[in-house]
XYZ file of C-alpha atoms in Angstrom:
284
model
C -4.354 11.930 17.221
C -7.146 9.568 18.249
C -7.158 6.123 16.629
C -10.176 3.880 17.130
C -12.431 1.451 15.286
C -13.699 4.239 13.008
C -10.292 5.503 11.865
C -9.867 5.389 8.079
C -6.615 4.973 6.219
C -4.959 6.837 3.377
C -1.442 6.260 2.081
C 1.170 7.285 -0.431
C 2.426 4.391 -2.557
C 5.777 4.439 -4.349
C 9.281 3.007 -4.356
C 11.245 4.551 -2.726
C 8.913 6.591 -0.505
C 10.206 6.529 3.088
C 11.580 10.063 2.602
C 8.131 11.460 1.736
C 6.764 14.646 3.322
C 3.187 13.616 2.507
C 2.503 11.831 5.851
C 3.540 15.014 7.679
C 1.100 17.080 5.580
C -1.913 14.761 5.654
C -1.713 13.691 9.299
C -1.520 17.349 10.322
C -4.532 18.035 8.084
C -6.555 15.147 9.542
C -5.869 16.401 13.040
C -6.527 20.086 12.395
C -9.661 19.450 10.301
C -11.087 16.996 12.828
C -11.063 14.024 10.444
C -10.616 10.562 11.965
C -7.892 9.401 9.609
C -4.282 8.211 9.442
C -1.917 8.601 6.489
C 1.023 6.237 5.921
C 3.868 5.782 3.434
C 3.842 2.362 1.745
C 6.983 1.321 -0.097
C 5.906 -1.621 -2.265
C 7.189 -3.670 -5.193
C 5.462 -3.515 -8.579
C 4.184 -7.056 -8.059
C 2.206 -5.844 -5.039
C 0.550 -2.870 -6.748
C -2.652 -4.671 -7.803
C -3.214 -6.095 -4.312
C -2.498 -2.685 -2.780
C -5.195 -1.083 -4.938
C -7.646 -3.874 -4.083
C -7.022 -3.140 -0.399
C -8.488 0.351 -0.846
C -11.898 -1.300 -1.220
C -11.198 -4.142 1.199
C -10.348 -1.811 4.082
C -12.674 1.056 3.057
C -9.742 3.454 2.773
C -10.146 7.094 1.776
C -7.805 6.310 -1.101
C -4.129 6.575 -1.953
C -1.608 8.915 -3.489
C 0.926 7.565 -5.969
C 4.425 8.617 -6.879
C 7.116 7.081 -9.079
C 7.116 4.522 -10.522
C 3.377 3.760 -10.175
C 1.514 6.780 -11.594
C 0.941 5.008 -14.909
C 1.125 1.395 -13.741
C -1.916 1.873 -11.470
C -4.301 2.818 -14.292
C -5.398 -0.735 -15.336
C -6.548 -1.425 -11.758
C -8.925 1.566 -11.544
C -12.596 1.855 -12.485
C -12.494 5.347 -13.975
C -10.183 8.274 -14.800
C -10.963 11.987 -14.783
C -10.442 13.868 -18.092
C -7.246 15.500 -16.750
C -5.793 12.144 -15.663
C -6.618 10.701 -19.085
C -4.878 13.562 -20.892
C -1.817 13.383 -18.640
C -1.716 9.592 -18.798
C -0.865 9.384 -15.102
C -2.653 9.246 -11.748
C -1.389 10.667 -8.464
C -4.600 10.292 -6.413
C -7.091 7.437 -6.163
C -10.446 8.202 -4.546
C -12.628 5.465 -3.061
C -16.153 6.569 -3.985
C -18.349 3.951 -2.277
C -16.186 1.141 -3.629
C -15.605 2.727 -7.044
C -11.955 3.665 -7.548
C -11.472 6.872 -9.510
C -8.077 8.096 -10.690
C -7.276 11.813 -10.487
C -4.179 13.874 -11.156
C -4.011 16.860 -8.814
C -0.429 17.918 -9.663
C -1.314 20.567 -12.254
C -4.065 22.145 -10.193
C -1.835 22.077 -7.121
C 0.981 23.779 -9.007
C -1.116 26.710 -10.166
C -2.741 27.080 -6.738
C 0.773 27.563 -5.338
C 1.533 30.549 -7.573
C 0.898 34.031 -6.167
C -1.902 35.777 -8.098
C -1.175 34.120 -11.433
C -3.989 33.979 -14.003
C -3.521 31.244 -16.610
C -6.094 32.320 -19.186
C -4.575 34.137 -22.150
C -0.977 33.802 -20.934
C 2.103 32.413 -22.636
C 4.327 30.135 -20.572
C 7.553 28.217 -20.986
C 8.056 24.750 -19.494
C 11.445 23.047 -19.238
C 11.041 19.276 -19.567
C 8.028 17.065 -20.187
C 8.077 14.483 -17.416
C 5.120 13.652 -15.198
C 4.952 16.909 -13.207
C 5.595 19.067 -16.279
C 2.896 17.262 -18.287
C 0.374 17.743 -15.473
C 1.162 21.476 -15.460
C 0.806 21.676 -19.238
C -2.562 19.867 -19.211
C -3.930 22.107 -16.452
C -2.781 25.199 -18.366
C -4.506 23.887 -21.492
C -7.730 23.171 -19.594
C -7.722 26.684 -18.109
C -7.181 28.494 -21.413
C -3.492 29.373 -21.665
C -2.731 31.181 -24.917
C 0.467 29.317 -25.835
C 2.870 26.904 -24.175
C 6.513 26.480 -25.174
C 7.867 23.090 -24.117
C 11.655 22.857 -24.253
C 13.089 19.359 -24.167
C 16.350 17.686 -25.050
C 16.857 16.275 -28.559
C 16.946 12.719 -27.203
C 13.283 12.946 -26.166
C 12.109 15.418 -28.812
C 10.066 13.008 -30.968
C 8.351 11.338 -28.013
C 7.429 14.650 -26.419
C 6.198 16.036 -29.759
C 3.766 13.132 -30.154
C 2.614 13.465 -26.551
C 1.959 17.211 -26.882
C 0.131 16.705 -30.178
C -2.341 14.428 -28.394
C -2.854 16.943 -25.583
C -3.337 19.823 -28.020
C -6.154 17.949 -29.784
C -8.277 18.301 -26.636
C -8.132 22.122 -26.502
C -7.387 25.286 -28.456
C -4.102 26.154 -26.728
C -1.098 26.086 -29.036
C 1.764 23.914 -27.775
C 5.201 24.225 -29.381
C 7.877 21.613 -28.665
C 11.365 23.075 -29.016
C 14.967 21.865 -28.490
C 16.458 22.897 -25.147
C 19.903 23.043 -26.727
C 18.986 26.113 -28.841
C 19.773 28.974 -26.454
C 18.754 31.799 -28.792
C 15.331 30.234 -29.307
C 14.977 29.726 -25.556
C 15.754 33.400 -24.963
C 13.304 34.474 -27.693
C 10.388 32.518 -26.201
C 11.247 33.619 -22.658
C 10.955 37.242 -23.738
C 7.230 36.768 -24.513
C 6.356 34.443 -21.606
C 4.717 35.295 -18.291
C 5.825 32.101 -16.526
C 8.972 29.943 -16.607
C 8.810 26.495 -15.008
C 11.579 23.996 -14.366
C 9.757 20.693 -14.750
C 12.966 18.637 -14.852
C 14.812 16.936 -11.997
C 17.914 19.064 -12.599
C 18.749 20.803 -9.344
C 17.957 18.014 -6.909
C 21.714 17.474 -6.630
C 22.075 21.145 -5.587
C 24.595 21.622 -8.412
C 22.923 21.539 -11.834
C 20.460 23.832 -13.617
C 18.441 23.258 -16.817
C 19.355 26.652 -18.305
C 22.671 28.427 -18.945
C 23.557 31.470 -16.830
C 23.694 33.645 -19.959
C 19.892 33.603 -20.342
C 18.298 36.895 -19.250
C 14.917 37.185 -17.535
C 12.428 40.042 -17.820
C 11.345 41.687 -14.551
C 7.672 40.685 -14.912
C 8.445 36.983 -15.348
C 7.365 34.541 -12.626
C 9.829 31.650 -12.192
C 8.863 28.341 -10.581
C 10.545 25.023 -9.839
C 8.712 21.736 -9.186
C 11.577 20.619 -6.906
C 11.117 21.167 -3.155
C 14.238 19.442 -1.839
C 16.515 21.402 -1.795
C 14.313 24.317 -0.815
C 16.233 26.602 -3.200
C 17.718 24.979 -6.311
C 20.561 26.447 -8.387
C 17.857 27.351 -10.959
C 15.975 29.468 -8.411
C 19.172 31.051 -7.078
C 20.044 32.058 -10.656
C 16.579 33.560 -11.174
C 16.645 35.470 -7.854
C 19.906 37.149 -8.863
C 17.944 38.677 -11.759
C 15.393 40.145 -9.324
C 12.369 38.145 -10.464
C 9.761 36.494 -8.247
C 10.457 32.801 -7.620
C 8.401 29.897 -6.254
C 9.764 26.490 -5.239
C 7.992 23.131 -5.404
C 6.898 22.950 -1.784
C 3.706 24.856 -2.544
C 2.862 22.461 -5.367
C 3.341 19.533 -2.990
C 1.061 21.156 -0.417
C -1.727 22.195 -2.778
C -1.859 18.957 -4.758
C -2.201 17.277 -1.351
C -4.942 19.762 -0.403
C -6.894 18.823 -3.527
C -6.560 15.113 -2.718
C -7.592 15.762 0.900
C -10.737 17.542 -0.275
C -11.586 14.723 -2.697
C -11.249 12.161 0.111
C -12.935 14.002 2.956
C -15.060 16.774 1.457
C -13.202 19.216 3.714
C -10.692 21.960 2.967
C -7.153 21.378 4.135
C -5.933 24.111 6.547
C -3.134 25.007 4.129
C -2.000 28.214 5.871
C -1.209 26.441 9.134
C 0.397 23.465 7.412
C 2.504 25.745 5.180
C 3.918 27.419 8.278
C 4.715 24.018 9.793
C 6.377 22.900 6.543
C 8.582 25.970 6.403
C 9.699 25.422 9.985
C 10.365 21.733 9.345
C 12.024 21.801 5.918
C 13.331 25.317 5.193
């Protein structure tokens, strides 16, 4: 990788972030696409967020990615948000457009790009959880014409999620139903009519827990996806594979949301096939 006076910076900003795979992805993309850029991981305190955003202009950076806990906190420091970022209420990519800082959320688009031959329009889907990644997926599904979305969440967050989904539903014609995760019979009923099941919770990162009970049965045509990419195969995905359904882990979502950000920054397509192969070798 050549670094000179014309090299431009990009970074991922979060706390913690030193474990991030994003520098591996973007630096490989810069090199393979012939872009004179370097991508770093910046672990900062909340008090430094405003100055960090100001540095995007100061140093003429491509922009930054954001992860927890700054996806919402960054919004007051930006000049503009895309419609998707506004609906989600969170930003994961900031683009420096000639000094104007625009907030995007590429998570939802990246998720659906990672699915093999899945058409959103007219489909019913079931989402477990309603955190940042899950909300991005729901918004993208709404924008692309999903027929109906069943959002299962725990009773402790039911009212908050219901209000959030009501606001999203006002922007499109897709029906969104918020339902209690504790009701197993209802979960089974909605699964039976869904084409896609997504674990949008963090359950499974410990390699022990799953958001659904083992007694739930899956139809053969159902596609099952997890937003988690470490571990590579969560207990949720292992459970689904035992029922002989197609499964997708979160590594593809990570790659394709990064590809969308890369394109926004550089105007070039990320060589995703080559980078996917490198990711599998590195992290599988």
